[in-house]
Amino acid sequence: MNQPTPEVATPTDIPDAFEFEETSGDIECYRLTDNGLRVLLLPQDGAPVATSMVTYHVGSRNERTGHTGATHMLEHLMFKGTERYHKRTGTSIFETLQRVGAKVNASTWLDRTNYYEMLPTEHLPLALDIEADRMRGALLDPEDVESERTVILNERDRNQNQPVSRLFDEVWAAAFTAHPYHHPTIGWKSDIETITADGLREYYDTFYWPNNATVSIVGHFDRHDVLQEVADQFGVHEAASHEIPQVTTDEPEQTGQRRVRVKQDGQLGAVLMSYKSPPATDPDSDALDVLARILASGKGSRLFQRCTDQGLTSDVFGMNFRLRDPGLFSVFGYLAPEVDHETVEAAIADEIDKIRTDGVTQEELHRARSQLRAQIAFDRDGPMKVAAQLNEAIAAGDWKLYTQYLDRLADVTADDVQRVAQTYFTDDTSTVGWYVPTSG
Amino acid sequence: MTTSSFAASATDGSAPALAPRIEDCTAGPGRLLALQTPVDDIVSWRGSFLAYPDLAAGHGPLQELTVSLLDKGTEHRDRFELAQVLEDCGATLNLSSDGLYIDVSGRALAEDLPRVMDVLAEMLRAPAFEQEEFEKARAQAVAQVQRRMEKTGAQASSALTRRLFAPGHPNYDEAPETVIEQLQQIRLDDVRAYHEAHFGATEWTLAVVGDLDHEAVASVVADSFEGWTAHEAAPTHDTDGRTDVEPGRSVLPMPGKSNVDVRLGHTIPIQRDHDDHPALYVGNYILGGNFAARLMNTVRDEKGLTYHIGSGLSGITTRYQGYWKVRVTLSHDTLEEGIDATTAVIRAFVEEGATEEELADKKTTIPGSYTVGLATTQSLAQSMLTNAERGFEMDYLDTFPEEIRALTLEEVNAAVRRYFRPDALHEALAGVRPETMEV
């Protein structure tokens, strides 16, 4: 068997442009002193590949009314090119990166936008060059905005084809009335149709700065060389001359259950029960992760045994959305044929009530912890998986959530699980959604 | 920008050879391929055996239902006891039906491999097949088919296969309404009989990758599967596509959908070990293999008609022929414009061929992408198993990039002209509004 990874000593051989900040787990954190760019390095043995990722600390939570979908649209436009990397010269970003075999894409979510490349290590400088170039050099051409608008409307239509996707959108919209988690990341249709190139430029100039970004590099690389490359490429940018705007809206306390119903052609109904949950960095969120496992992960889980095994649902899931601001804990069930929504909702509510009243067993706690511990090991299988997990921790506001997660889980007790069930799973802070299929 | 000095300090840029590091041996009744990698604590595995279903006789749903019952209890443990073994250690174990094969896959902490292999062997060899579980599994299978009926992509892809293949071909995907009828006619005795006749160590192969010791894994696998024998079922499947259907269009109206999934395609009369396959693979890659391909460049980037478009060679194995499939999603109001734009790109590509520059790009892209794709234990295990199922030497895992780099433009364009036939494309559309059914 492989030897355990040794503790990482404080690195000494680092370029002058950087300040070493700290190490947590196997991850080293540096700061590019001139512009505030944060850099996280996780060297790994293994295949000669690496993942480069830039996470911008801007997501759909930063959008204002009338400009919903701007973060996502900007993400698309970031692939349309810069002066140096452009389709007209045969050097489009996709073509240039895919030419060397890179797996390349980006994603937008509530709290962040990330751009990533997984590629043979020898081409890592190319990825860093492109990311640094488009950090401040995106063209955002009005013609590209127009063609991309149609693409995004098509993407939105694809989502709308899925009744369950609509159900999630509507539940979040009902659960949040003031906080921007209210609107879907892809944006409202009318906003997508009307947003302008100037609007996107303003958004880009507000948020796309080195001091509002984190560069993560995971895989097989040389520390000194990769840091030097980051300094050379990203060091040309100055920090933003303005304060990066922060979201200040708090969601008002919810004082009564909200209910939504989505009707769309389809075959099987679904129930989505959601409860207001704490921010990702709150220790209660760890207990809710454990609770999600106990409730609905695997055949030993409460809801599998109560619902799926008894023929009430064909599938049931528990999801603790760990976000920067208070979010939702959700239980979702696909109805089995000829089972009604009331029955499934009552069964889920009853199982939740049992946990509120009687708590969970040590055996359940042990099983949930074991599952999560194995999951953490699985999530270290290859640079891309590591980057994806790290990305969500960065977005939540503390990248060390990734490295400290195992220790945080070890602190969760059965009493904690019962307490968070009592604290957060209340009717008055819940939003219940039904997907009701209609026949064509 | 230079890459050479950077690369030299980290790696020489080429992946270390895999084949010499793979331990290829017999373990119990099957073949074991084991590879130790630098990952910590975990192992992943992929395995398969040939079941040889009689697909024309409706064995497809029967095989799927049989597989779905394997984890619902054995002669020795009930379904919850089986699940508890896995869930207590956070391991995953999946069994699935894949045409001629039954596939197994999973991952676990390395220390838990023995107990998970025991469970796997028990599920495959001694399922309980109880009536109550059978009824539930059948109801869940019906529900899964019903959920697939809501998905425009699945519906369009399925409809295309019915235009290209007969029910006896592994690439044929039966209409969901028919599958539901077939499922409802299956009895528990049918499942028992199917398991008896089609489950066994016929070409049983297991690939295990991760933080492992070769000899220890061989011992665990040999112990777990000792005494498992091959079954006697023989292949009955079609190997070629249909030749009796003229190109045409299948339209599946689906009310309430905002988007139409379109599939275009025709059969490809070669198998995976044919000499033309590498050139055709690269030719397709240039047309629709990735974001930088011609279809994406034109139909998405230039015309803005779709979110996603691409093409691929599908269902081509060393046991049967497959097909070429182009997939695109379109809005209702740009449906015909989008299909026309797609076919125009295809026609131009077949007539003009790829360029030297495009081929040169793909000679970097495909080997690089191949290296990137082998960065996890799961993907390594899958590649090793697929290679074994094809009957290829393990060396092929290392020589594949060279095979791609050796292709000439003439070979690629000759393959494109020989096998891609724009006039022979069938179309399948799912998600159109009922009132526009006559398009």
Short mmCIF file of C-alpha atoms in Angstrom, two decimals, chain A:
data_model
loop_
_atom_site.label_atom_id
_atom_site.label_comp_id
_atom_site.label_asym_id
_atom_site.label_seq_id
_atom_site.Cartn_x
_atom_site.Cartn_y
_atom_site.Cartn_z
CA MET A 1 0.00 0.00 0.00
CA ASN A 2 1.12 3.57 -0.57
CA GLN A 3 2.73 5.46 2.25
CA PRO A 4 0.74 8.25 3.88
CA THR A 5 1.45 11.66 2.41
CA PRO A 6 4.00 13.38 4.66
CA GLU A 7 3.21 16.69 6.30
CA VAL A 8 4.04 19.55 3.97
CA ALA A 9 6.84 21.68 5.36
CA THR A 10 6.75 25.42 4.89
CA PRO A 11 8.12 25.88 1.40
CA THR A 12 11.29 27.91 1.10
CA ASP A 13 12.12 27.95 -2.59
CA ILE A 14 9.34 30.24 -3.80
CA PRO A 15 9.52 33.18 -6.22
CA ASP A 16 9.87 36.63 -4.61
CA ALA A 17 6.57 37.77 -6.10
CA PHE A 18 4.74 35.53 -3.65
CA GLU A 19 4.01 35.55 -0.01
CA PHE A 20 3.42 32.15 1.55
CA GLU A 21 0.31 32.31 3.72
CA GLU A 22 -0.39 28.88 5.16
CA THR A 23 -0.67 25.15 4.61
CA SER A 24 -3.74 23.12 5.39
CA GLY A 25 -3.76 19.41 4.68
CA ASP A 26 -1.70 18.97 1.54
CA ILE A 27 -2.64 22.36 0.15
CA GLU A 28 -0.31 25.36 0.15
CA CYS A 29 -1.74 28.86 0.00
CA TYR A 30 0.20 31.78 -1.51
CA ARG A 31 -0.60 35.40 -2.28
CA LEU A 32 0.76 37.34 -5.23
CA THR A 33 1.77 40.40 -3.27
CA ASP A 34 1.38 43.04 -5.99
CA ASN A 35 -2.23 42.37 -6.87
CA GLY A 36 -3.67 40.13 -4.14
CA LEU A 37 -4.25 37.04 -6.28
CA ARG A 38 -4.56 33.96 -4.09
CA VAL A 39 -2.95 30.74 -5.32
CA LEU A 40 -3.60 27.26 -3.94
CA LEU A 41 -1.25 24.43 -4.85
CA LEU A 42 -1.87 20.74 -4.34
CA PRO A 43 0.98 18.66 -5.77
CA GLN A 44 0.04 15.03 -6.48
CA ASP A 45 1.94 12.01 -7.71
CA GLY A 46 0.42 10.11 -10.56
CA ALA A 47 -0.27 10.66 -14.22
CA PRO A 48 1.65 13.57 -15.83
CA VAL A 49 -1.41 15.80 -15.85
CA ALA A 50 -2.59 18.80 -13.89
CA THR A 51 -5.71 20.85 -13.43
CA SER A 52 -5.59 24.62 -13.51
CA MET A 53 -8.64 26.44 -12.21
CA VAL A 54 -9.52 30.08 -11.70
CA THR A 55 -12.39 30.68 -9.33
CA TYR A 56 -13.89 34.18 -9.42
CA HIS A 57 -15.74 35.12 -6.28
CA VAL A 58 -18.80 36.17 -8.20
CA GLY A 59 -21.95 34.17 -8.84
CA SER A 60 -25.59 34.78 -9.48
CA ARG A 61 -25.93 35.99 -5.86
CA ASN A 62 -24.10 39.13 -7.01
CA GLU A 63 -26.64 39.99 -9.71
CA ARG A 64 -29.19 42.73 -9.41
CA THR A 65 -32.75 42.81 -10.69
CA GLY A 66 -32.88 43.12 -14.44
CA HIS A 67 -29.41 41.68 -14.85
CA THR A 68 -30.06 38.12 -13.74
CA GLY A 69 -28.06 35.63 -15.75
CA ALA A 70 -25.22 38.13 -16.25
CA THR A 71 -22.67 35.94 -14.45
CA HIS A 72 -23.51 32.96 -16.58
CA MET A 73 -23.64 34.95 -19.81
CA LEU A 74 -20.27 36.46 -19.02
CA GLU A 75 -18.89 32.98 -18.44
CA HIS A 76 -19.93 32.10 -22.01
CA LEU A 77 -18.46 35.31 -23.43
CA MET A 78 -15.14 34.61 -21.73
CA PHE A 79 -14.59 31.89 -24.32
CA LYS A 80 -15.17 34.26 -27.23
CA GLY A 81 -11.70 35.59 -27.04
CA THR A 82 -9.14 38.25 -26.32
CA GLU A 83 -6.84 40.14 -28.69
CA ARG A 84 -4.29 37.33 -28.39
CA TYR A 85 -6.60 34.34 -28.37
CA HIS A 86 -9.30 34.68 -30.96
CA LYS A 87 -11.07 32.62 -33.53
CA ARG A 88 -10.24 35.06 -36.34
CA THR A 89 -6.57 34.16 -35.95
CA GLY A 90 -7.23 30.46 -35.48
CA THR A 91 -6.40 30.70 -31.79
CA SER A 92 -9.79 30.51 -30.13
CA ILE A 93 -9.55 29.54 -26.49
CA PHE A 94 -11.30 26.23 -26.98
CA GLU A 95 -9.30 25.33 -30.05
CA THR A 96 -6.00 26.31 -28.51
CA LEU A 97 -6.58 24.32 -25.36
CA GLN A 98 -8.30 21.35 -26.92
CA ARG A 99 -5.51 21.14 -29.46
CA VAL A 100 -3.22 19.95 -26.66
CA GLY A 101 -5.82 17.54 -25.33
CA ALA A 102 -7.12 19.71 -22.52
CA LYS A 103 -10.42 19.05 -20.88
CA VAL A 104 -11.68 22.60 -20.66
CA ASN A 105 -14.87 24.22 -19.48
CA ALA A 106 -16.38 26.61 -16.99
CA SER A 107 -19.35 26.71 -14.70
CA THR A 108 -21.45 29.28 -12.93
CA TRP A 109 -23.25 28.77 -9.67
CA LEU A 110 -24.81 30.87 -6.95
CA ASP A 111 -21.58 31.95 -5.25
CA ARG A 112 -18.85 31.60 -7.87
CA THR A 113 -17.72 31.22 -11.45
CA ASN A 114 -14.88 28.85 -12.30
CA TYR A 115 -12.81 28.19 -15.40
CA TYR A 116 -10.74 25.05 -15.57
CA GLU A 117 -8.39 23.08 -17.73
CA MET A 118 -7.13 19.60 -17.12
CA LEU A 119 -4.24 18.88 -19.43
CA PRO A 120 -0.86 17.22 -19.79
CA THR A 121 1.49 18.98 -17.36
CA GLU A 122 3.80 20.14 -20.12
CA HIS A 123 1.00 22.42 -21.36
CA LEU A 124 0.11 23.92 -17.98
CA PRO A 125 1.80 27.25 -18.89
CA LEU A 126 -0.54 27.56 -21.84
CA ALA A 127 -3.59 27.26 -19.60
CA LEU A 128 -2.20 29.83 -17.18
CA ASP A 129 -1.39 32.19 -20.01
CA ILE A 130 -4.92 32.03 -21.38
CA GLU A 131 -6.55 32.43 -17.98
CA ALA A 132 -4.36 35.40 -17.13
CA ASP A 133 -5.02 36.96 -20.52
CA ARG A 134 -8.78 36.75 -20.26
CA MET A 135 -8.87 37.87 -16.64
CA ARG A 136 -8.63 41.45 -17.91
CA GLY A 137 -8.50 41.11 -21.69
CA ALA A 138 -11.86 39.61 -22.67
CA LEU A 139 -13.23 41.42 -25.74
CA LEU A 140 -16.96 41.01 -25.00
CA ASP A 141 -17.79 41.87 -28.60
CA PRO A 142 -21.45 42.95 -29.10
CA GLU A 143 -21.78 40.56 -32.05
CA ASP A 144 -20.64 37.68 -29.87
CA VAL A 145 -23.14 38.73 -27.21
CA GLU A 146 -25.95 38.45 -29.74
CA SER A 147 -25.00 35.00 -31.02
CA GLU A 148 -24.38 33.75 -27.50
CA ARG A 149 -27.75 35.05 -26.34
CA THR A 150 -29.47 32.51 -28.60
CA VAL A 151 -27.21 29.75 -27.32
CA ILE A 152 -28.05 30.59 -23.72
CA LEU A 153 -31.76 30.80 -24.40
CA ASN A 154 -31.42 27.33 -25.91
CA GLU A 155 -29.58 26.16 -22.81
CA ARG A 156 -32.35 27.60 -20.66
CA ASP A 157 -34.98 25.85 -22.77
CA ARG A 158 -33.15 22.57 -22.24
CA ASN A 159 -33.40 23.08 -18.50
CA GLN A 160 -37.03 24.02 -18.76
CA ASN A 161 -37.67 20.74 -20.59
CA GLN A 162 -36.96 19.01 -17.30
CA PRO A 163 -39.89 19.29 -14.89
CA VAL A 164 -37.60 18.59 -11.94
CA SER A 165 -35.33 21.45 -12.94
CA ARG A 166 -38.35 23.76 -12.96
CA LEU A 167 -39.43 22.42 -9.59
CA PHE A 168 -36.08 23.28 -8.02
CA ASP A 169 -36.16 26.77 -9.56
CA GLU A 170 -39.63 27.45 -8.23
CA VAL A 171 -38.90 26.18 -4.74
CA TRP A 172 -35.81 28.37 -4.46
CA ALA A 173 -37.75 31.33 -5.85
CA ALA A 174 -40.43 30.84 -3.22
CA ALA A 175 -38.03 30.16 -0.35
CA PHE A 176 -36.01 33.34 -0.94
CA THR A 177 -37.94 36.56 -1.34
CA ALA A 178 -35.21 39.15 -0.77
CA HIS A 179 -31.87 37.36 -1.08
CA PRO A 180 -30.63 36.84 -4.65
CA TYR A 181 -30.66 33.06 -4.25
CA HIS A 182 -34.25 33.78 -5.31
CA HIS A 183 -33.38 33.79 -8.99
CA PRO A 184 -32.00 30.91 -11.06
CA THR A 185 -28.34 31.07 -12.02
CA ILE A 186 -29.16 31.02 -15.69
CA GLY A 187 -31.36 34.09 -15.19
CA TRP A 188 -34.92 35.02 -16.00
CA LYS A 189 -35.72 34.74 -19.69
CA SER A 190 -36.53 38.43 -20.17
CA ASP A 191 -33.20 39.42 -18.60
CA ILE A 192 -31.27 37.06 -20.87
CA GLU A 193 -33.10 38.57 -23.83
CA THR A 194 -32.28 42.15 -22.93
CA ILE A 195 -28.86 42.22 -21.31
CA THR A 196 -26.38 44.28 -23.35
CA ALA A 197 -22.69 44.06 -24.12
CA ASP A 198 -22.20 47.26 -22.12
CA GLY A 199 -23.97 45.70 -19.17
CA LEU A 200 -21.73 42.68 -19.33
CA ARG A 201 -18.64 44.90 -19.64
CA GLU A 202 -19.62 46.77 -16.51
CA TYR A 203 -20.13 43.49 -14.67
CA TYR A 204 -16.78 42.17 -15.88
CA ASP A 205 -14.99 45.36 -14.85
CA THR A 206 -16.58 45.13 -11.45
CA PHE A 207 -15.70 41.56 -10.54
CA TYR A 208 -12.95 40.13 -12.76
CA TRP A 209 -9.83 41.21 -10.93
CA PRO A 210 -6.94 39.26 -9.43
CA ASN A 211 -7.90 40.29 -5.91
CA ASN A 212 -11.33 38.74 -6.46
CA ALA A 213 -10.04 35.42 -7.73
CA THR A 214 -8.28 32.25 -6.60
CA VAL A 215 -6.02 30.20 -8.85
CA SER A 216 -5.85 26.52 -7.91
CA ILE A 217 -3.39 24.07 -9.41
CA VAL A 218 -3.68 20.39 -8.65
CA GLY A 219 -1.65 17.52 -10.04
CA HIS A 220 1.82 16.62 -11.16
CA PHE A 221 3.99 19.76 -11.33
CA ASP A 222 7.05 21.48 -9.97
CA ARG A 223 6.12 24.00 -7.26
CA HIS A 224 8.71 26.66 -8.02
CA ASP A 225 8.20 26.59 -11.76
CA VAL A 226 4.45 26.72 -11.58
CA LEU A 227 4.52 29.63 -9.12
CA GLN A 228 6.94 31.49 -11.37
CA GLU A 229 4.61 30.90 -14.30
CA VAL A 230 1.65 32.24 -12.31
CA ALA A 231 3.69 35.30 -11.30
CA ASP A 232 4.76 35.93 -14.89
CA GLN A 233 1.27 35.59 -16.32
CA PHE A 234 -1.03 37.03 -13.66
CA GLY A 235 1.47 39.49 -12.23
CA VAL A 236 0.90 41.88 -15.14
CA HIS A 237 -2.52 42.81 -13.75
CA GLU A 238 -3.09 45.40 -11.09
CA ALA A 239 -5.57 44.92 -8.29
CA ALA A 240 -8.99 46.50 -8.77
CA SER A 241 -8.97 50.20 -8.02
CA HIS A 242 -12.41 49.91 -6.41
CA GLU A 243 -13.81 47.87 -3.58
CA ILE A 244 -15.36 44.63 -4.83
CA PRO A 245 -19.10 45.00 -4.06
CA GLN A 246 -20.43 42.63 -1.42
CA VAL A 247 -23.90 41.19 -1.07
CA THR A 248 -25.55 42.81 1.92
CA THR A 249 -29.11 41.54 1.63
CA ASP A 250 -30.17 39.13 4.35
CA GLU A 251 -33.16 36.93 3.74
CA PRO A 252 -35.89 37.91 6.22
CA GLU A 253 -36.99 35.27 8.66
CA GLN A 254 -39.57 32.95 7.17
CA THR A 255 -42.63 32.61 9.38
CA GLY A 256 -44.85 30.18 7.54
CA GLN A 257 -44.69 27.27 5.15
CA ARG A 258 -44.65 28.09 1.46
CA ARG A 259 -45.93 25.77 -1.23
CA VAL A 260 -45.47 25.69 -4.98
CA ARG A 261 -46.79 23.44 -7.68
CA VAL A 262 -45.29 22.86 -11.12
CA LYS A 263 -47.53 21.40 -13.78
CA GLN A 264 -45.93 20.06 -16.93
CA ASP A 265 -46.42 17.17 -19.27
CA GLY A 266 -44.76 14.04 -17.94
CA GLN A 267 -45.13 10.64 -16.39
CA LEU A 268 -44.23 10.58 -12.71
CA GLY A 269 -44.69 13.23 -10.07
CA ALA A 270 -42.15 14.43 -7.55
CA VAL A 271 -42.01 16.04 -4.13
CA LEU A 272 -39.33 18.49 -3.02
CA MET A 273 -39.29 19.49 0.65
CA SER A 274 -36.81 22.19 1.55
CA TYR A 275 -35.81 23.83 4.82
CA LYS A 276 -33.74 26.95 5.46
CA SER A 277 -30.21 25.93 6.37
CA PRO A 278 -27.13 27.70 7.79
CA PRO A 279 -24.13 28.96 5.77
CA ALA A 280 -21.55 26.42 4.67
CA THR A 281 -18.96 27.51 7.20
CA ASP A 282 -21.31 27.01 10.15
CA PRO A 283 -20.52 23.79 12.07
CA ASP A 284 -24.22 22.95 11.96
CA SER A 285 -23.77 22.42 8.24
CA ASP A 286 -21.49 19.46 9.01
CA ALA A 287 -24.21 17.90 11.13
CA LEU A 288 -26.68 18.48 8.29
CA ASP A 289 -24.35 16.66 5.88
CA VAL A 290 -24.42 13.69 8.23
CA LEU A 291 -28.18 13.97 8.52
CA ALA A 292 -28.58 13.96 4.73
CA ARG A 293 -26.72 10.66 4.64
CA ILE A 294 -28.81 9.15 7.43
CA LEU A 295 -32.01 10.28 5.82
CA ALA A 296 -31.50 9.30 2.23
CA SER A 297 -28.16 7.80 1.27
CA GLY A 298 -28.17 4.12 0.52
CA LYS A 299 -30.46 1.26 1.30
CA GLY A 300 -29.83 1.55 5.00
CA SER A 301 -31.15 5.10 5.06
CA ARG A 302 -34.43 6.04 6.69
CA LEU A 303 -36.17 7.33 3.60
CA PHE A 304 -35.04 4.48 1.36
CA GLN A 305 -36.53 2.02 3.80
CA ARG A 306 -39.68 4.02 4.40
CA CYS A 307 -40.34 5.24 0.84
CA THR A 308 -38.44 3.46 -1.92
CA ASP A 309 -38.38 0.04 -0.35
CA GLN A 310 -42.09 0.31 0.42
CA GLY A 311 -42.97 1.31 -3.13
CA LEU A 312 -43.83 4.94 -2.41
CA THR A 313 -40.93 6.46 -4.36
CA SER A 314 -38.70 5.23 -7.13
CA ASP A 315 -35.81 7.33 -5.86
CA VAL A 316 -35.22 9.61 -2.93
CA PHE A 317 -32.34 12.00 -2.23
CA GLY A 318 -31.20 14.26 0.60
CA MET A 319 -29.20 17.37 -0.27
CA ASN A 320 -27.54 19.88 2.00
CA PHE A 321 -26.64 22.79 -0.27
CA ARG A 322 -23.57 24.27 1.39
CA LEU A 323 -23.49 27.88 0.29
CA ARG A 324 -21.88 31.10 1.36
CA ASP A 325 -25.14 32.52 2.70
CA PRO A 326 -27.95 30.60 4.38
CA GLY A 327 -29.40 28.18 1.82
CA LEU A 328 -31.65 25.14 1.71
CA PHE A 329 -31.59 21.56 2.91
CA SER A 330 -33.75 19.51 0.58
CA VAL A 331 -35.33 16.11 0.39
CA PHE A 332 -36.44 15.07 -3.04
CA GLY A 333 -38.50 12.04 -4.04
CA TYR A 334 -39.70 10.73 -7.37
CA LEU A 335 -43.15 9.26 -6.88
CA ALA A 336 -43.64 5.61 -7.75
CA PRO A 337 -46.45 4.95 -10.24
CA GLU A 338 -49.93 5.37 -8.79
CA VAL A 339 -48.71 6.93 -5.54
CA ASP A 340 -49.98 10.39 -4.67
CA HIS A 341 -48.02 13.42 -3.48
CA GLU A 342 -49.75 13.62 -0.12
CA THR A 343 -48.65 10.10 0.82
CA VAL A 344 -45.00 10.71 -0.01
CA GLU A 345 -44.90 14.12 1.62
CA ALA A 346 -46.46 12.70 4.78
CA ALA A 347 -43.99 9.81 4.87
CA ILE A 348 -41.00 12.15 4.50
CA ALA A 349 -42.38 14.52 7.13
CA ASP A 350 -42.98 11.61 9.49
CA GLU A 351 -39.39 10.35 9.16
CA ILE A 352 -38.05 13.84 9.74
CA ASP A 353 -40.27 14.18 12.78
CA LYS A 354 -38.94 10.92 14.20
CA ILE A 355 -35.40 12.26 14.02
CA ARG A 356 -36.49 15.51 15.64
CA THR A 357 -38.14 13.55 18.45
CA ASP A 358 -35.98 10.47 18.92
CA GLY A 359 -32.67 11.40 17.31
CA VAL A 360 -30.41 9.01 15.42
CA THR A 361 -28.49 5.95 16.55
CA GLN A 362 -24.74 5.65 17.01
CA GLU A 363 -24.80 3.02 14.28
CA GLU A 364 -26.37 5.47 11.84
CA LEU A 365 -23.87 8.14 12.79
CA HIS A 366 -20.99 5.72 12.32
CA ARG A 367 -22.27 4.61 8.92
CA ALA A 368 -22.78 8.18 7.71
CA ARG A 369 -19.29 9.17 8.84
CA SER A 370 -17.76 6.11 7.15
CA GLN A 371 -19.54 6.93 3.92
CA LEU A 372 -18.38 10.51 4.01
CA ARG A 373 -14.82 9.47 4.87
CA ALA A 374 -14.73 7.09 1.88
CA GLN A 375 -16.27 9.79 -0.29
CA ILE A 376 -13.48 12.16 0.64
CA ALA A 377 -10.89 9.56 -0.40
CA PHE A 378 -12.74 8.96 -3.67
CA ASP A 379 -12.83 12.69 -4.32
CA ARG A 380 -9.04 12.73 -4.32
CA ASP A 381 -8.90 10.33 -7.24
CA GLY A 382 -7.45 12.57 -9.94
CA PRO A 383 -6.79 16.33 -10.12
CA MET A 384 -10.14 17.22 -11.65
CA LYS A 385 -12.15 15.79 -8.78
CA VAL A 386 -9.98 17.56 -6.23
CA ALA A 387 -10.35 20.87 -8.05
CA ALA A 388 -14.13 20.50 -8.21
CA GLN A 389 -14.37 19.95 -4.45
CA LEU A 390 -11.92 22.69 -3.66
CA ASN A 391 -13.87 25.05 -5.88
CA GLU A 392 -17.00 24.71 -3.76
CA ALA A 393 -15.05 25.32 -0.55
CA ILE A 394 -13.55 28.47 -2.07
CA ALA A 395 -17.00 29.60 -3.13
CA ALA A 396 -18.41 28.99 0.33
CA GLY A 397 -15.90 31.42 1.75
CA ASP A 398 -13.19 29.20 3.26
CA TRP A 399 -11.05 26.90 1.12
CA LYS A 400 -9.99 25.06 4.26
CA LEU A 401 -13.47 23.58 4.45
CA TYR A 402 -11.98 21.13 1.95
CA THR A 403 -8.94 20.18 3.97
CA GLN A 404 -10.60 20.24 7.40
CA TYR A 405 -13.79 18.47 6.44
CA LEU A 406 -12.80 15.11 7.88
CA ASP A 407 -11.95 16.66 11.25
CA ARG A 408 -15.17 18.64 11.26
CA LEU A 409 -17.15 15.47 10.63
CA ALA A 410 -15.39 13.74 13.49
CA ASP A 411 -16.76 16.41 15.82
CA VAL A 412 -20.38 15.73 14.89
CA THR A 413 -22.29 13.82 17.56
CA ALA A 414 -25.66 12.09 17.51
CA ASP A 415 -26.95 14.90 19.72
CA ASP A 416 -25.78 17.43 17.14
CA VAL A 417 -27.73 15.65 14.44
CA GLN A 418 -30.92 15.67 16.49
CA ARG A 419 -30.35 19.29 17.48
CA VAL A 420 -29.94 20.51 13.89
CA ALA A 421 -33.03 18.55 12.88
CA GLN A 422 -34.96 20.36 15.62
CA THR A 423 -33.42 23.71 14.74
CA TYR A 424 -33.79 23.74 10.99
CA PHE A 425 -36.52 21.25 10.08
CA THR A 426 -39.53 23.31 11.07
CA ASP A 427 -42.74 23.69 9.10
CA ASP A 428 -42.56 27.47 9.29
CA THR A 429 -39.19 27.61 7.51
CA SER A 430 -40.04 25.02 4.91
CA THR A 431 -40.96 25.30 1.27
CA VAL A 432 -42.68 22.35 -0.32
CA GLY A 433 -42.88 21.83 -4.06
CA TRP A 434 -44.85 19.31 -6.04
CA TYR A 435 -44.29 18.41 -9.62
CA VAL A 436 -47.67 17.34 -10.95
CA PRO A 437 -47.49 15.68 -14.36
CA THR A 438 -50.17 16.52 -16.82
CA SER A 439 -51.07 14.26 -19.70
CA GLY A 440 -50.38 15.66 -23.13
#
